[in-house]
CSV table of C-alpha atoms and ligand atoms in Angstrom, one decimal:
chain,number,residue,atom,x,y,z
A,1,MET,CA,3.2,14.0,-10.9
A,2,LYS,CA,2.8,10.9,-12.8
A,3,ALA,CA,3.3,7.3,-11.7
A,4,ILE,CA,3.0,3.7,-13.1
A,5,ILE,CA,3.6,0.8,-11.2
A,6,LEU,CA,5.1,-2.8,-12.1
A,7,LEU,CA,3.3,-5.4,-10.3
A,8,GLY,CA,3.9,-8.8,-10.3
A,9,ALA,CA,5.7,-12.0,-8.0
A,10,PRO,CA,8.8,-12.2,-7.2
A,11,GLY,CA,11.0,-13.2,-10.3
A,12,ALA,CA,8.3,-11.8,-12.7
A,13,GLY,CA,11.0,-9.6,-14.2
A,14,LYS,CA,10.1,-6.4,-12.8
A,15,GLY,CA,13.7,-5.3,-12.4
A,16,THR,CA,14.6,-6.3,-15.8
A,17,LEU,CA,11.4,-4.6,-17.7
A,18,ALA,CA,11.5,-1.6,-15.5
A,19,GLU,CA,15.4,-1.2,-17.1
A,20,GLY,CA,13.7,-1.5,-20.6
A,21,VAL,CA,11.4,1.2,-19.9
A,22,LYS,CA,13.4,3.7,-18.3
A,23,ASN,CA,15.7,3.5,-21.1
A,24,ALA,CA,12.7,4.5,-23.8
A,25,THR,CA,10.9,6.7,-21.7
A,26,ALA,CA,11.4,9.4,-19.0
A,27,PHE,CA,10.2,7.5,-15.9
A,28,ILE,CA,12.0,7.5,-12.9
A,29,HIS,CA,12.6,4.0,-11.6
A,30,VAL,CA,12.2,3.5,-8.4
A,31,SER,CA,12.6,0.2,-6.7
A,32,THR,CA,12.1,-0.3,-3.1
A,33,GLY,CA,13.9,-3.6,-3.0
A,34,ASP,CA,17.1,-1.7,-4.5
A,35,MET,CA,16.7,0.9,-1.9
A,36,LEU,CA,16.9,-1.2,1.1
A,37,ARG,CA,19.8,-3.5,-0.5
A,38,ALA,CA,21.6,-0.1,-0.6
A,39,ALA,CA,20.6,0.7,2.9
A,40,ILE,CA,22.3,-2.8,4.1
A,41,LYS,CA,25.3,-2.2,2.4
A,42,ALA,CA,25.6,1.3,3.6
A,43,GLY,CA,24.8,-0.1,7.1
A,44,SER,CA,21.9,2.6,7.9
A,45,PRO,CA,19.4,2.5,10.5
A,46,THR,CA,17.1,1.4,7.9
A,47,GLY,CA,19.2,-1.3,6.3
A,48,LEU,CA,19.7,-2.6,9.8
A,49,GLU,CA,15.7,-2.8,10.3
A,50,ALA,CA,15.2,-4.2,6.8
A,51,LYS,CA,17.6,-6.9,6.8
A,52,ALA,CA,16.5,-9.7,8.9
A,53,PHE,CA,12.9,-9.6,7.2
A,54,MET,CA,14.6,-9.6,3.6
A,55,GLU,CA,16.4,-12.6,4.3
A,56,LYS,CA,13.8,-14.6,5.5
A,57,GLY,CA,11.8,-13.5,2.5
A,58,GLU,CA,9.3,-11.8,4.4
A,59,LEU,CA,8.0,-8.2,3.8
A,60,VAL,CA,9.6,-5.2,5.6
A,61,PRO,CA,7.3,-3.4,7.8
A,62,ASP,CA,5.1,-0.7,5.7
A,63,GLU,CA,6.1,2.2,7.6
A,64,VAL,CA,10.1,1.8,6.9
A,65,ILE,CA,8.8,1.1,3.2
A,66,LEU,CA,6.4,4.4,3.3
A,67,ARG,CA,9.2,6.5,4.9
A,68,ILE,CA,11.7,5.7,2.6
A,69,VAL,CA,9.4,6.4,-0.7
A,70,GLY,CA,8.4,9.1,0.9
A,71,GLU,CA,11.7,11.0,1.5
A,72,ARG,CA,12.3,9.7,-2.0
A,73,LEU,CA,9.5,11.5,-3.6
A,74,ALA,CA,9.9,14.6,-1.5
A,75,GLN,CA,13.1,15.3,-3.4
A,76,GLY,CA,11.2,15.2,-6.8
A,77,ARG,CA,9.5,17.8,-8.6
A,78,PRO,CA,5.8,18.4,-9.9
A,79,ASP,CA,6.4,17.4,-13.6
A,80,ASP,CA,8.6,13.7,-12.5
A,81,GLN,CA,7.5,10.6,-13.8
A,82,TYR,CA,7.7,8.0,-11.5
A,83,MET,CA,7.7,4.0,-12.2
A,84,PHE,CA,7.4,1.9,-9.2
A,85,ASP,CA,9.1,-1.4,-8.9
A,86,GLY,CA,8.5,-3.8,-6.1
A,87,PHE,CA,6.0,-1.1,-4.5
A,88,PRO,CA,3.5,-1.3,-3.3
A,89,ARG,CA,3.5,-4.5,-1.6
A,90,THR,CA,0.4,-4.2,0.6
A,91,LEU,CA,-3.3,-2.7,0.5
A,92,GLU,CA,-1.7,0.0,3.3
A,93,GLN,CA,1.2,1.0,0.9
A,94,ALA,CA,-1.1,0.9,-2.1
A,95,ARG,CA,-3.8,3.4,-0.1
A,96,ARG,CA,-0.8,5.5,1.4
A,97,LEU,CA,0.6,5.8,-2.1
A,98,ASP,CA,-2.3,7.1,-3.4
A,99,ASP,CA,-2.6,10.0,-0.6
A,100,VAL,CA,1.0,10.9,-1.2
A,101,LEU,CA,0.5,11.2,-4.7
A,102,ALA,CA,-2.4,13.1,-4.2
A,103,GLY,CA,-0.7,15.6,-2.3
A,104,LEU,CA,1.2,16.4,-4.9
A,105,GLY,CA,-1.2,16.8,-7.5
A,106,GLY,CA,-0.9,12.9,-9.1
A,107,ALA,CA,-2.2,9.6,-9.4
A,108,VAL,CA,-1.5,6.1,-10.4
A,109,ASN,CA,-2.1,6.3,-13.9
A,110,GLN,CA,-1.3,2.7,-15.1
A,111,VAL,CA,-0.2,-0.6,-13.0
A,112,PHE,CA,1.3,-3.3,-15.2
A,113,LEU,CA,0.3,-6.6,-13.8
A,114,LEU,CA,3.5,-9.0,-15.4
A,115,GLU,CA,2.0,-12.6,-15.7
A,116,VAL,CA,4.3,-15.7,-15.5
A,117,PRO,CA,3.6,-18.9,-14.5
A,118,THR,CA,4.8,-20.3,-11.0
A,119,PRO,CA,7.2,-22.9,-12.5
A,120,VAL,CA,9.0,-20.5,-14.7
A,121,ILE,CA,9.1,-18.1,-11.5
A,122,VAL,CA,10.9,-20.5,-9.4
A,123,SER,CA,13.3,-21.7,-11.9
A,124,ARG,CA,13.9,-17.5,-12.7
A,125,LEU,CA,14.7,-17.0,-9.3
A,126,SER,CA,16.7,-19.9,-8.4
A,127,GLY,CA,19.2,-19.7,-11.3
A,128,ARG,CA,19.4,-15.7,-10.7
A,129,ARG,CA,23.0,-14.3,-10.3
A,130,ILE,CA,24.1,-10.9,-9.7
A,131,CYS,CA,27.5,-9.1,-10.4
A,132,LYS,CA,28.7,-7.6,-7.4
A,133,GLY,CA,30.7,-4.6,-9.2
A,134,CYS,CA,27.9,-3.5,-11.5
A,135,GLY,CA,24.5,-5.4,-10.4
A,136,ALA,CA,24.1,-6.6,-13.8
A,137,VAL,CA,21.7,-9.9,-13.6
A,138,TYR,CA,22.4,-13.2,-15.1
A,139,HIS,CA,21.0,-16.5,-15.2
A,140,VAL,CA,22.8,-19.9,-14.7
A,141,THR,CA,20.9,-21.5,-18.0
A,142,ASN,CA,19.0,-18.4,-19.7
A,143,ILE,CA,21.3,-15.6,-19.4
A,144,PRO,CA,24.6,-17.5,-18.6
A,145,SER,CA,27.9,-15.5,-18.3
A,146,LYS,CA,30.8,-16.2,-20.7
A,147,VAL,CA,32.9,-17.5,-17.9
A,148,GLU,CA,31.2,-19.2,-15.1
A,149,GLY,CA,31.0,-17.1,-12.0
A,150,ILE,CA,32.6,-13.9,-13.8
A,151,CYS,CA,30.4,-10.6,-15.0
A,152,ASP,CA,30.9,-10.3,-18.9
A,153,GLN,CA,30.4,-6.4,-18.5
A,154,CYS,CA,33.0,-5.5,-15.5
A,155,GLY,CA,35.0,-8.8,-14.4
A,156,GLY,CA,33.1,-8.8,-11.1
A,157,ALA,CA,32.4,-11.6,-9.1
A,158,LEU,CA,28.6,-13.3,-9.6
A,159,TYR,CA,26.6,-14.0,-6.1
A,160,GLN,CA,23.2,-15.5,-5.8
A,161,ARG,CA,21.0,-12.8,-3.5
A,162,PRO,CA,20.6,-14.7,-0.2
A,163,ASP,CA,16.5,-14.5,-0.7
A,164,ASP,CA,17.0,-16.4,-3.9
A,165,SER,CA,17.9,-19.5,-2.3
A,166,GLU,CA,15.2,-22.2,-3.0
A,167,ALA,CA,13.9,-22.3,0.3
A,168,THR,CA,13.3,-18.4,0.6
A,169,VAL,CA,11.5,-18.4,-3.0
A,170,LEU,CA,8.9,-20.3,-1.9
A,171,ASN,CA,8.1,-18.2,1.1
A,172,ARG,CA,8.3,-15.2,-1.0
A,173,LEU,CA,5.9,-16.7,-3.5
A,174,GLU,CA,3.4,-17.4,-0.5
A,175,VAL,CA,4.1,-13.8,0.8
A,176,TYR,CA,2.9,-12.5,-2.5
A,177,GLN,CA,-0.2,-14.5,-2.9
A,178,ARG,CA,-0.9,-13.6,0.8
A,179,GLN,CA,0.0,-10.1,0.9
A,180,THR,CA,0.3,-8.7,-2.1
A,181,ALA,CA,-2.0,-10.3,-5.0
A,182,SER,CA,-5.0,-8.6,-3.4
A,183,LEU,CA,-3.7,-5.2,-5.0
A,184,ILE,CA,-4.6,-6.8,-8.7
A,185,ASP,CA,-8.5,-6.5,-7.4
A,186,PHE,CA,-7.8,-3.2,-5.6
A,187,TYR,CA,-6.3,-1.7,-9.2
A,188,GLU,CA,-8.7,-3.2,-11.4
A,189,ARG,CA,-11.5,-1.8,-9.7
A,190,LYS,CA,-9.9,1.7,-10.0
A,191,GLY,CA,-9.7,0.7,-13.6
A,192,VAL,CA,-6.2,1.1,-14.1
A,193,LEU,CA,-4.7,-2.4,-14.1
A,194,VAL,CA,-2.9,-3.5,-17.8
A,195,ARG,CA,-2.1,-7.2,-18.0
A,196,VAL,CA,1.4,-8.1,-19.9
A,197,ASN,CA,2.6,-11.3,-20.6
A,198,ALA,CA,6.1,-11.6,-18.8
A,199,GLY,CA,6.3,-15.4,-19.3
A,200,THR,CA,8.2,-15.3,-22.5
A,201,ASN,CA,11.5,-13.2,-22.9
A,202,PRO,CA,12.4,-9.6,-21.7
A,203,GLN,CA,12.3,-8.0,-25.3
A,204,ALA,CA,8.6,-9.3,-25.7
A,205,ALA,CA,7.4,-8.2,-22.5
A,206,THR,CA,9.2,-4.9,-22.5
A,207,ALA,CA,8.1,-4.1,-26.3
A,208,GLU,CA,4.3,-4.8,-24.7
A,209,LEU,CA,4.6,-3.1,-22.2
A,210,LEU,CA,5.4,0.0,-23.8
A,211,SER,CA,2.9,-0.6,-26.5
A,212,LYS,CA,0.1,-0.4,-23.7
A,213,LEU,CA,1.6,2.4,-22.2
A,214,ALA,CA,-0.9,5.5,-22.3
B,1,AMP,P1,12.6,-7.1,-4.2
B,1,AMP,O1,14.1,-6.8,-4.7
B,1,AMP,O2,11.5,-5.8,-4.7
B,1,AMP,O3,12.4,-8.5,-4.9
B,1,AMP,O4,12.8,-7.1,-2.7
B,1,AMP,C1,13.5,-7.9,-2.3
B,1,AMP,C2,12.9,-7.7,-0.7
B,1,AMP,O5,13.0,-6.5,0.0
B,1,AMP,C3,11.6,-8.3,-0.3
B,1,AMP,O6,11.4,-10.0,-0.3
B,1,AMP,C4,11.1,-7.6,0.9
B,1,AMP,O7,11.5,-8.3,1.9
B,1,AMP,C5,11.7,-6.2,0.7
B,1,AMP,N1,10.8,-5.5,-0.1
B,1,AMP,C6,11.0,-4.4,-0.9
B,1,AMP,N2,10.3,-3.8,-1.5
B,1,AMP,C7,9.2,-4.2,-0.4
B,1,AMP,C8,7.5,-3.4,-0.4
B,1,AMP,N3,7.2,-2.2,-1.0
B,1,AMP,N4,7.3,-3.8,1.0
B,1,AMP,C9,7.8,-4.7,1.9
B,1,AMP,N5,8.8,-5.5,1.3
B,1,AMP,C10,9.7,-4.9,0.6
């Protein structure tokens, strides 16, 4: 079992790059944020547990995250290739992921650190809009829809993720610095960290990542 990780602050473009990589490779995209949002939508116990943390921009407890990722990997096959997006976010999650992958005969092969200047991140997140219908991602100035508030692809209504409001964005960046940034050092020591300039545009960042994929 092969695994790569997209690491970076909220708004670094993990989800967007994951789409590009998924389309060009055999990697299975696993986004813990998407899994949690789906759980909230479905009203499942996991969703109820996660909701309050997510709305505040805090991390959902490790046990919840490790349980949903564990369940997802348990459904997989030995030759699957996984691309984790938004996971791991704490050292505990990173260590436990190593254990789970080792148990399945795999390891973290590469960790792509998406580097973006902080002001760019704040503007990206506070301007982000998402289609209620198909999940397509827009930005009020960088990627506007043709008709304001309406998705170009499916005509669905665009909304702002509750945790993309400016106050919550600042908290999420603080949480990233406090709880997730130490993973850079963790993976650098293991010799698997690969830096990608994600501050320009998604096409360039995706191309750079694909060119560095081992
Ligand atoms: P994301 O879509 O990756 O930005 O995640 C949105 C929110 O879901 C985060 O702000 C956290 O509250 C929660 N979340 C997603 N992934 C994790 C994780 N690996 N560990 C803890 N919380 C997470």
